[in-house]
Coordinates of C-alpha atoms in Angstrom, one line a residue:
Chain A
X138 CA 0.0 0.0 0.0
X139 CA 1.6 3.3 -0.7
X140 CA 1.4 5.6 1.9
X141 CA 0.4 8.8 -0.1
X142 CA -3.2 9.3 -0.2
X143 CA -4.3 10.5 -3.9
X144 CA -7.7 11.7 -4.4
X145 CA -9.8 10.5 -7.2
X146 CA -9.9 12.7 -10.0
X147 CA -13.3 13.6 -9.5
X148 CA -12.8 14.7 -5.6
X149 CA -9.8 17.0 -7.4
X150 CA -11.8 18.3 -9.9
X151 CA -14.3 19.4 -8.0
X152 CA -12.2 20.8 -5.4
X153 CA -10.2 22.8 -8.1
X154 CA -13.6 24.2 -9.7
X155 CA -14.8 25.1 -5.6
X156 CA -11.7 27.8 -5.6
X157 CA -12.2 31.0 -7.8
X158 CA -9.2 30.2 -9.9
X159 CA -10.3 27.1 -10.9
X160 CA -13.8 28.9 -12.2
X161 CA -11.8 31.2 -13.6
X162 CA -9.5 28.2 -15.8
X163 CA -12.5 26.5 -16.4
X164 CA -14.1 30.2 -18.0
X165 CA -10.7 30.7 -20.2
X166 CA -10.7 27.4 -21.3
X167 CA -14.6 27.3 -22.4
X168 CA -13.7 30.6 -23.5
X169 CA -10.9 29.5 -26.0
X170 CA -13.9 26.4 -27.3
X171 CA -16.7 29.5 -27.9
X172 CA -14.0 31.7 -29.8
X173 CA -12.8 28.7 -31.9
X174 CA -16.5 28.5 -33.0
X175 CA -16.6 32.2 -33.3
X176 CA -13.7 32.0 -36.0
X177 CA -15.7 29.4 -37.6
X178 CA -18.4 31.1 -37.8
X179 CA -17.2 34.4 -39.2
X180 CA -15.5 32.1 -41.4
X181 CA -18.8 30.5 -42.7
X182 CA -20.6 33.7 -42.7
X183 CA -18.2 35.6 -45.1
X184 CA -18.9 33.5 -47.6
X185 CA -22.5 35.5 -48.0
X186 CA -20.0 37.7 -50.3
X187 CA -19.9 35.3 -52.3
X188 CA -23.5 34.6 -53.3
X189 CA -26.5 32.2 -52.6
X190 CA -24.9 29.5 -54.5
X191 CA -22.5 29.2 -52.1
X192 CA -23.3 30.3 -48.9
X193 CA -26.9 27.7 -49.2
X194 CA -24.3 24.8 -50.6
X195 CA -22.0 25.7 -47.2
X196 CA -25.6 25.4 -45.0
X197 CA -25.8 22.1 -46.4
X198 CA -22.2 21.0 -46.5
X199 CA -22.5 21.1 -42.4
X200 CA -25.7 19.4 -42.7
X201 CA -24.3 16.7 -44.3
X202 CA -22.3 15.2 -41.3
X203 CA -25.0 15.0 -38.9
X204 CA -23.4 13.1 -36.3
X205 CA -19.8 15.8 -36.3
X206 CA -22.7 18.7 -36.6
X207 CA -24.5 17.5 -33.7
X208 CA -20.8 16.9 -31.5
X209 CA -20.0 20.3 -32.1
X210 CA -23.2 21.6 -31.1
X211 CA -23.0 19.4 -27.8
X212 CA -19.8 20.6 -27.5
X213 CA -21.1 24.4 -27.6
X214 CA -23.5 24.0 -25.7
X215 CA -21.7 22.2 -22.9
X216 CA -19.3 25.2 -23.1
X217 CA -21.8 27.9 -22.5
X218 CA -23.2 26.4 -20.2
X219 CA -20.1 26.4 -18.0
X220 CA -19.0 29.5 -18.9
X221 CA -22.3 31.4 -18.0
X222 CA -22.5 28.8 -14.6
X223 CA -19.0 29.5 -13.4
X224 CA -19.4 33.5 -13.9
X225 CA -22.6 33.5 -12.2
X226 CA -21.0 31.8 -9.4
X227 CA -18.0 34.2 -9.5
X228 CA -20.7 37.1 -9.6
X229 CA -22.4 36.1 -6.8
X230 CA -19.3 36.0 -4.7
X231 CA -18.1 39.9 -6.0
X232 CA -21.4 41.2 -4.5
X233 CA -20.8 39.6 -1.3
X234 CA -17.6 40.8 -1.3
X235 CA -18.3 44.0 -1.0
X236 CA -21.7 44.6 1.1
X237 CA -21.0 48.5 1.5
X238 CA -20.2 50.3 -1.4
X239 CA -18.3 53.3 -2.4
X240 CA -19.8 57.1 -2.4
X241 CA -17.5 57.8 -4.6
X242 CA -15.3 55.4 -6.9
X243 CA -13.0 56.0 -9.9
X244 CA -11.7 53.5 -12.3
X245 CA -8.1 54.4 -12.6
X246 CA -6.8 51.9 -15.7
X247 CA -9.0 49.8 -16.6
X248 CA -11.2 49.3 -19.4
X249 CA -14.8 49.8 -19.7
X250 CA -15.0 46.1 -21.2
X251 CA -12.9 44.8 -18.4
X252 CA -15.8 45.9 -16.4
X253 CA -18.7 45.1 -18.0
X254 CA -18.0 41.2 -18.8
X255 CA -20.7 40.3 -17.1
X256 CA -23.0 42.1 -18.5
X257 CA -21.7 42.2 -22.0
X258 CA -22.0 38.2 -21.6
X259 CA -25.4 38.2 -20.5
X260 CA -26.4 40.1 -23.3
X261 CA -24.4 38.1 -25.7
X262 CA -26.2 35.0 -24.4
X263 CA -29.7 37.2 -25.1
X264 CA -28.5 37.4 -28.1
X265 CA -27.5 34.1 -29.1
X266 CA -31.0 32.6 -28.3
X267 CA -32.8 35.3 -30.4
X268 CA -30.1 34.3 -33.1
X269 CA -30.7 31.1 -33.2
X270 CA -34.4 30.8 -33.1
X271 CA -34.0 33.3 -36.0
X272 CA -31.8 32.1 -38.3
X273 CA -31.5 28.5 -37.2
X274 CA -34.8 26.8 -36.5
X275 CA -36.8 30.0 -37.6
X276 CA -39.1 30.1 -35.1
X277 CA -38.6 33.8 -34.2
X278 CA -37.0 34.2 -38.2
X279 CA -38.6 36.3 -40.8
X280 CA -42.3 35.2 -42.9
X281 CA -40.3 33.3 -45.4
X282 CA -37.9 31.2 -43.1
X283 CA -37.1 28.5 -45.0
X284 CA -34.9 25.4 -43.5
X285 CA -31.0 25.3 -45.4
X286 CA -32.1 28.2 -47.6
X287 CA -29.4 30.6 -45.6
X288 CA -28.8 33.0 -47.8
X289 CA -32.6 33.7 -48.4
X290 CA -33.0 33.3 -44.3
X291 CA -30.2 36.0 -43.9
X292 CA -31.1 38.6 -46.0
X293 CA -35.4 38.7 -45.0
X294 CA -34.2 38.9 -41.6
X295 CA -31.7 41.2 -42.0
X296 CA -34.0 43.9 -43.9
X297 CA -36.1 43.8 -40.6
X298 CA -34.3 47.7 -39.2
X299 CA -35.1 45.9 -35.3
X300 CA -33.4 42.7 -36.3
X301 CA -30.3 44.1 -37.7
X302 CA -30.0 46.4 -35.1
X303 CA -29.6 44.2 -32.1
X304 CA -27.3 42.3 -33.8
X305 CA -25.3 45.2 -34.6
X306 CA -25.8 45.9 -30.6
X307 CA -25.2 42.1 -29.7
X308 CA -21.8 41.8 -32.1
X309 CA -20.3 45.2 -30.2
X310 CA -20.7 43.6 -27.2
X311 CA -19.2 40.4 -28.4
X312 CA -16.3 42.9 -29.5
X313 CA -15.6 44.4 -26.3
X314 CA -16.4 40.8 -24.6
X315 CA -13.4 39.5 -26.8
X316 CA -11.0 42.5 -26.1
X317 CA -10.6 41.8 -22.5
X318 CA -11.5 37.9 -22.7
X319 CA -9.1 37.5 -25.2
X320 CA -5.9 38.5 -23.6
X321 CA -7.7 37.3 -20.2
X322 CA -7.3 34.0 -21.1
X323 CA -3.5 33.7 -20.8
X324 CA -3.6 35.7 -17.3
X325 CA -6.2 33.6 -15.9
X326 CA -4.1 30.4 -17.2
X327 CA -1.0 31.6 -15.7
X328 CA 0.6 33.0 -18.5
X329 CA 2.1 36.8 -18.4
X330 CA 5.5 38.1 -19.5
X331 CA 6.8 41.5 -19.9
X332 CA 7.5 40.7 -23.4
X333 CA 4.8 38.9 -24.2
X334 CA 1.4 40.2 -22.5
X335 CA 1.7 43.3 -24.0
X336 CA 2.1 41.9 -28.0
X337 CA -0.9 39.3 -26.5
X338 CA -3.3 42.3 -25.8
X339 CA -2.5 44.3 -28.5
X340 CA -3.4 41.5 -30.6
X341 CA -6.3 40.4 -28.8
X342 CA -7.6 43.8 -29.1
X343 CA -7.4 44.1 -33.0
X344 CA -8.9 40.2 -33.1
X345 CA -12.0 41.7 -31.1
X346 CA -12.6 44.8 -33.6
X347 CA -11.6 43.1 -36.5
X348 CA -14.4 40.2 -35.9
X349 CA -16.7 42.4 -34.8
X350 CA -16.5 44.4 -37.6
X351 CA -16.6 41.7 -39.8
X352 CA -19.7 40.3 -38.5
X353 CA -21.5 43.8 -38.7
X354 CA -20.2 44.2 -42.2
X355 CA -23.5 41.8 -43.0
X356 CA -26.5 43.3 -42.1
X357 CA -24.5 47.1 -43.7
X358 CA -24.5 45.0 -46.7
X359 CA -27.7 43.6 -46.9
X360 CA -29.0 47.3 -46.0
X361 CA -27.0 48.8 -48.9
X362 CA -28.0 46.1 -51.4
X363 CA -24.2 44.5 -51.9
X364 CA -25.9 41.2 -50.4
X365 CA -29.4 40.2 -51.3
X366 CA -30.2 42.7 -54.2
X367 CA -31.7 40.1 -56.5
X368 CA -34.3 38.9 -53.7
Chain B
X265 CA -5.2 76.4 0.6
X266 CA -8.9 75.7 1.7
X267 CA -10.4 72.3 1.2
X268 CA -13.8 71.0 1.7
X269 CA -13.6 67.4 2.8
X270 CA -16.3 64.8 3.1
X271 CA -15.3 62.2 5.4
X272 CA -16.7 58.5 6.1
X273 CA -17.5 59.1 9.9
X274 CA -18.7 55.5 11.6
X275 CA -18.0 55.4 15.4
X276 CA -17.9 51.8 16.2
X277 CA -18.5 48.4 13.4
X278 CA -21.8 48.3 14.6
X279 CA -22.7 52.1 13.7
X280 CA -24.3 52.8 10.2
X281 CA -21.9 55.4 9.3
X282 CA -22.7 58.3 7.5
X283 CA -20.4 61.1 5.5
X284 CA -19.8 64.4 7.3
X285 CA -18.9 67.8 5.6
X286 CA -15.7 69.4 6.7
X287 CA -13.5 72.4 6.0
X288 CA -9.8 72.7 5.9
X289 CA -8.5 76.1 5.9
X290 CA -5.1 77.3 6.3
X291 CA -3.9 74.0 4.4
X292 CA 0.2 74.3 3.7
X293 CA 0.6 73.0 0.4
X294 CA 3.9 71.2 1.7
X295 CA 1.8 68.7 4.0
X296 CA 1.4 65.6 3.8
X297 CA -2.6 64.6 3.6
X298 CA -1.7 63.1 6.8
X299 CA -0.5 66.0 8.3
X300 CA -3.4 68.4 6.9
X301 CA -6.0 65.6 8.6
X302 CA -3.7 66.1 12.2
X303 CA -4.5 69.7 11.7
X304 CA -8.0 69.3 11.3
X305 CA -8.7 66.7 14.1
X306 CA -6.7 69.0 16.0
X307 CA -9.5 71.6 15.5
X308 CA -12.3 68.8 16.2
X309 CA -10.7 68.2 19.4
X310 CA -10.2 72.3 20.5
X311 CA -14.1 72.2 19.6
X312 CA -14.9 68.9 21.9
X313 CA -15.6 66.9 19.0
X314 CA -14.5 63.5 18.3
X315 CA -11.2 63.2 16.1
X316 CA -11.2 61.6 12.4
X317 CA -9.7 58.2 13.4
X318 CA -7.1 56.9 10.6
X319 CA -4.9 54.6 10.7
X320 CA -1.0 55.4 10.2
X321 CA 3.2 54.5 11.3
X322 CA 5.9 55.6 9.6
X323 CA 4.7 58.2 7.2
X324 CA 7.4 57.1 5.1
X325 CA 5.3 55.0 2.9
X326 CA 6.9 51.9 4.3
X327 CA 5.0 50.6 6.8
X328 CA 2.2 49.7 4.9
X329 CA -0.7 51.3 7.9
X330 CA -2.0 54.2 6.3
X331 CA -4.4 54.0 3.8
X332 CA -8.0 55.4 2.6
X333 CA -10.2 56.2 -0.1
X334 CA -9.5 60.0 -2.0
X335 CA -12.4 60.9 -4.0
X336 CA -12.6 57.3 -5.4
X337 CA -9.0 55.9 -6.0
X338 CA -7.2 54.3 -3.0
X339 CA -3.9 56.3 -2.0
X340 CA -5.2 59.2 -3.5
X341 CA -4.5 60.5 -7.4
X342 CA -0.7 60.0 -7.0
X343 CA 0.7 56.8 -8.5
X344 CA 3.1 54.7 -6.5
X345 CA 2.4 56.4 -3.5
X346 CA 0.9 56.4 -0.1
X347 CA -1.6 58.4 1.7
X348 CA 1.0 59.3 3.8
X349 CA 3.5 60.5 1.4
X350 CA 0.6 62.3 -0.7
X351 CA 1.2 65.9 -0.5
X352 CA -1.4 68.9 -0.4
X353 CA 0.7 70.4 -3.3
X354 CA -1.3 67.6 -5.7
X355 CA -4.6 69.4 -5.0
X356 CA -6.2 72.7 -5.9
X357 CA -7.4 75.7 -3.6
X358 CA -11.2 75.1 -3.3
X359 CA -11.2 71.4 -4.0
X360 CA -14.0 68.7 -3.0
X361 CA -12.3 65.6 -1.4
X362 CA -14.3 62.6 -0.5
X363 CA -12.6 60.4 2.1
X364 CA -13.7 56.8 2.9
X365 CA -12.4 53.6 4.4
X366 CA -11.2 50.5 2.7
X367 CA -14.6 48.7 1.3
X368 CA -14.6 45.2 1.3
X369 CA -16.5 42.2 4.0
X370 CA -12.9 41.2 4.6
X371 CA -11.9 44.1 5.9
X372 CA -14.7 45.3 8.7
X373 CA -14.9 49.2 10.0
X374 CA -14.0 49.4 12.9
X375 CA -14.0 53.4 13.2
X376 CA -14.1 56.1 10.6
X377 CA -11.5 55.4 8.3
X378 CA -9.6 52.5 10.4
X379 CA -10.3 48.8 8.9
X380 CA -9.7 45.6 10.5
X381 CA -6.9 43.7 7.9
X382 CA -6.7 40.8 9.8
X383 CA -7.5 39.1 7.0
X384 CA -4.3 39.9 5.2
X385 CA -2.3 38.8 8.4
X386 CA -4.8 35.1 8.3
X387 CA -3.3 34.5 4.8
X388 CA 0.6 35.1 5.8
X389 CA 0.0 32.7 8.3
X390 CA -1.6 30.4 5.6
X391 CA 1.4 30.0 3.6
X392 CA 3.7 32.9 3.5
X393 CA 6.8 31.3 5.0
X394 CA 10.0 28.8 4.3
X395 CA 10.8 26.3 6.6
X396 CA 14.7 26.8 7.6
X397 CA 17.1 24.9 9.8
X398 CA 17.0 26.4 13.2
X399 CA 21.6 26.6 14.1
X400 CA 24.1 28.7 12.8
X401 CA 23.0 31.2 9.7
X402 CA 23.7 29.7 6.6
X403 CA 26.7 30.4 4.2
X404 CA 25.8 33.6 2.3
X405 CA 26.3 32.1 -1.2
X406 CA 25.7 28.5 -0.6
X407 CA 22.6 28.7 -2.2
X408 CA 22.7 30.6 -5.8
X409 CA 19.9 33.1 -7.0
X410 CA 19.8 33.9 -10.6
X411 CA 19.8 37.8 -10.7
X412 CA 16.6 38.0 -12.8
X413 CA 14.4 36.0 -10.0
X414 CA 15.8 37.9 -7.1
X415 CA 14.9 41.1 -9.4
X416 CA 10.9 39.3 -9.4
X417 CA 11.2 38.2 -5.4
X418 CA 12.3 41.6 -4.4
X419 CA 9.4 43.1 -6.3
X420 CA 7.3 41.0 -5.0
X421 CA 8.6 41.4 -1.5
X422 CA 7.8 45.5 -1.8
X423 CA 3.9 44.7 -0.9
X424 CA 3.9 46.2 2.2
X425 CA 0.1 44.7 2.7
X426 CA -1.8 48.3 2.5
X427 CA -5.0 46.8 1.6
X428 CA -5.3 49.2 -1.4
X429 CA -5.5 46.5 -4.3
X430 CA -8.5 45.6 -2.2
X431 CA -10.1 48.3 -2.1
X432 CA -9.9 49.4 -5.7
X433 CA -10.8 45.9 -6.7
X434 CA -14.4 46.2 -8.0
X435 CA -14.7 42.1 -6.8
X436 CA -13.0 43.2 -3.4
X437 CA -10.3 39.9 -4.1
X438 CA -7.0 40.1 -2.7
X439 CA -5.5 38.3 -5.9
X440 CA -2.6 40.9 -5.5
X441 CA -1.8 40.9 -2.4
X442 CA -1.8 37.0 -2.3
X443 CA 0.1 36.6 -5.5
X444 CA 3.2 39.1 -4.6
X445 CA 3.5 36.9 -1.4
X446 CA 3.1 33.2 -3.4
X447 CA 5.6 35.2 -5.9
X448 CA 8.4 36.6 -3.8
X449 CA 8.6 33.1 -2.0
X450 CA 7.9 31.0 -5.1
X451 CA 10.6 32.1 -7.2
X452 CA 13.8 31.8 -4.6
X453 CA 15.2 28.1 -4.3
X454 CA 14.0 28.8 -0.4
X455 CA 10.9 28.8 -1.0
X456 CA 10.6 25.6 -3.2
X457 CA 9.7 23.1 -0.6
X458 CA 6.4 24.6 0.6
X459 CA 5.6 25.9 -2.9
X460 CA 2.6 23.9 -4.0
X461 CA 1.2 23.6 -0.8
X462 CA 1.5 27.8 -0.5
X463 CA -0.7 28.2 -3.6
X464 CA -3.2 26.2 -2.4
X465 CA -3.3 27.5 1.3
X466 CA -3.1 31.1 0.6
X467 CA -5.5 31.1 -2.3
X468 CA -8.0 29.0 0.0
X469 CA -7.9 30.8 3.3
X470 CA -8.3 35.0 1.1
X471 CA -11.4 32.8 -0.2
X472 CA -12.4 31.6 3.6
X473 CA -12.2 35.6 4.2
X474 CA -14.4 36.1 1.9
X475 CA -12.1 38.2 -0.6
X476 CA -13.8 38.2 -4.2
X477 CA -12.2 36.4 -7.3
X478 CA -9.6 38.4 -9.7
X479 CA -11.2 39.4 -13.1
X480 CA -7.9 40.8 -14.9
X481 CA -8.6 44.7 -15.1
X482 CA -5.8 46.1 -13.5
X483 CA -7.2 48.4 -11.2
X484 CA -5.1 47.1 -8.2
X485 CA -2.0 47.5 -10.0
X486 CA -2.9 51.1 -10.8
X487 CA -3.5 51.9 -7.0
X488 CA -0.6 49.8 -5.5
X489 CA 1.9 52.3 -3.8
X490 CA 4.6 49.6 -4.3
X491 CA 3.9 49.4 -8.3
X492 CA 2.9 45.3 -7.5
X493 CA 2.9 43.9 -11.4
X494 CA -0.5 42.1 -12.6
X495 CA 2.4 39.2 -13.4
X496 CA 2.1 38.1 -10.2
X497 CA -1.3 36.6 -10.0
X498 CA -0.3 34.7 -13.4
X499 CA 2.1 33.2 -11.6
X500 CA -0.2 32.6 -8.5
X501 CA -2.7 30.8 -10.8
X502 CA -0.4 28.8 -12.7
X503 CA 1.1 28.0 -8.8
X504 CA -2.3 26.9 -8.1
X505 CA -3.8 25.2 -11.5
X506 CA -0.5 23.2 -11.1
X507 CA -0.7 22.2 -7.3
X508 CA -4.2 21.6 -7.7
X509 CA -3.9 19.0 -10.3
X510 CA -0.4 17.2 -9.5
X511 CA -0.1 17.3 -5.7
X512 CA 0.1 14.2 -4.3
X513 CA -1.4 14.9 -1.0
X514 CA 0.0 14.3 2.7
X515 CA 2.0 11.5 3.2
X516 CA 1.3 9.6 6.0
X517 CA 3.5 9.2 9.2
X518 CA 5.5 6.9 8.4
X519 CA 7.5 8.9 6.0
X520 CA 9.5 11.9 6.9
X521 CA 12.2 10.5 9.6
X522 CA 14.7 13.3 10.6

């Protein structure tokens, strides 16, 4: 019998996600599965530029591999689901950290992202379940929702003003989520260097605006007719 | 100089508190907020009212006692510095200064400005020591420190335990604090043998005081009067991701002999 006790993996998980630390590893690394999709997805949606043809034959190419399509949504899903669980929890321990507030209280360096993840999230999350009823299963989409037709999908719901303008609203968001969850990630993991952190945040901070504005660029282009003219 | 000063007055932890409009007048630009709050209380006192209570040692901005809220940013609008070694010559004639204590459930009122930090003492005693053999001191150079981590330690070492990363934390979490100490230990050969078992002891007993979690935005950093790097809790996490997940546990008695 060995004489050094080791605890089951589970006992050690689950002591590791009790500390705030280990919600905050377990945010970064759902975080690094959700932006992974997130370039996927901006990836997919780009291809709107190049016309119905392809965008519709893109809709189905994922719809082809039902078993990998349905993984990856598991796999989503699973990750939100932490993500949103593990910053409750870490939300409900900042406002009992602090019972009395200030009268007065300046924010020195930080970001306005920085401190708004939570609520930047929340709405993202919002967002994300109007999104999806709208241009996924169509139940909230516009009259002519019609199942794979993507292209058609996108550009009915997109000339609905409303429509395009909380996604405008939802994708900011999502760009100042990424600014500071980008670079947050390698902090949170235990990675900073003087050398390093500073390229890290730069770039996290042009990844951010960069895929935010590409992801606006859709519902401007439906608006000004580049996308969707011939419907 | 004439200030008007609004100051968190609270006369025990069990009294509501309440902010109380003051005036400075005849404020020397050359003192030290300190000094201009002596000066005041000193006026309270001729008047048979109670003192401003505040907490404060050396008044070098060593000692790591003094400390309070200026018009929202801990230590006052001067970077790197402590209340104590803020002078009057950084404000205007005719400016509005709020004062208030520390704000976090850690760190109770116990009078006007003065907060309980017995919390940061709780999670020293947690972790923030090497064992060493008790006889004759040890050779200077037996054991060798690359330049470069003694550079980090002594960084790390500055925290003189203030409270202010605290206070400007919006999660009230102590990540800084904690982390300088897990650093400036964690990176000398010294400090090896206890290094896991530091990370996961001082991480749990700032969450056992009730200390919020760290969310990366810097504000501590920007308040610290010793300059204490957001580095550290990076290398306090990756301390305690990595003792979380490899340590082996306690061995039982029978190892250990001598």
């Amino acid at each position: 019998m060995s004489s050094i006790a080791i605890d089951s993996h589970l006992h050690k998980a689950i002591r590791f996600y009790q500390a705030s630390i280990g919600k905050k590893a377990v945010m970064a690394v759902t975080g690094v599965v959700l932006f992974g999709y997130l370039v996927g997805h901006l990836a997919g949606n780009m291809q709107v530029y190049l016309g119905a043809e392809q965008m519709d034959k893109y809709a189905a190419f994922l719809h082809s591999m039902p078993l990998l399509l349905w993984s990856v949504r598991a796999l989503l899903v699973a990750s939100v689901v932490l993500h949103i669980t593990a910053s409750l929890q870490l939300q409900k321990l900042k406002l009992d950290a602090r019972p009395a507030g200030y009268v007065k209280k300046e924010a020195v360096d930080s970001s306005l992202a920085s401190r708004s993840m939570i609520w930047s999230g929340l709405m993202i999350a919002a967002f994300v379940i109007y999104h999806i009823l709208d241009l996924t299963t169509g139940a909230a989409g516009a009259v002519q929702f019609r199942e794979l037709r993507a292209y058609e999908n996108l550009v009915y719901s997109f000339r609905r003003v409303p429509v395009s303008g909380f996604y405008i609203l939802g994708m900011v968001l999502l760009g100042m989520h990424l600014y500071h969850g980008l670079w947050s990630i390698f902090q949170t993991v235990g990675f900073s260097h003087p050398r390093y952190t500073p390229v890290i945040k730069r770039l996290a901070a042009w990844v951010a605006i960069l895929m935010a504005a590409g992801f606006i660029s859709i519902p401007i282009a439906v608006w000004t007719g580049l996308v969707g003219s011939n419907l | 100089m004439r200030l008007t000063l609004h100051v968190w007055r609270q006369k025990s932890a069990s009294d509501p508190g309440r902010m109380i409009q003051y005036e400075a007048r005849n404020v020397n630009p050359d003192m030290s907020f300190l000094e201009m709050l002596d000066v005041v209380n000193e006026e309270l006192t001729v008047k048979g009212e109670d003192p401003i209570a505040f907490d404060s040692d050396c008044r070098e901005g060593i000692c790591g006692m003094c400390g309070f809220v200026i018009n929202g940013v801990a230590h006052g609008p001067r970077r790197g510095t402590t209340v104590c070694q803020l002078h009057m010559r950084k404000f205007k004639d005719g400016d509005v200064l709020y004062l208030e204590p520390w704000r976090a459930r850690a760190f109770p009122v116990i009078k006007d400005l003065v907060v309980d930090r017995g919390a940061f003492d709780r999670v020293i005693a947690a972790g923030g020591y090497i064992s060493v053999p008790a006889g004759s001191a040890p050779d200077g150079n037996a054991i060798q420190v690359p330049k470069q981590n003694a550079d980090l330690a002594m960084d790390a070492a500055a925290c003189i335990g203030c409270g202010a990363c605290v206070a400007a934390c919006p999660n009230a979490s102590a990540s800084l604090f904690t982390a300088a100490k897990i650093t400036h230990l964690g990176v000398l050969p010294q400090g090896q043998p206890e290094r896991a078992d530091r990370a996961m002891r001082m991480v749990a007993q700032a969450a056992a005081e009730g200390f919020g979690s760290c969310t990366n935005i810097g504000e501590c950093e920007a308040v610290c009067p010793k300059e204490i790097k957001l580095e550290v809790i990076a290398r306090m996490n990756r301390d305690f991701i990595k003792a979380a997940w490899t340590n082996r546990g306690t061995s039982s008695a029978t190892g250990g002999a001598g």
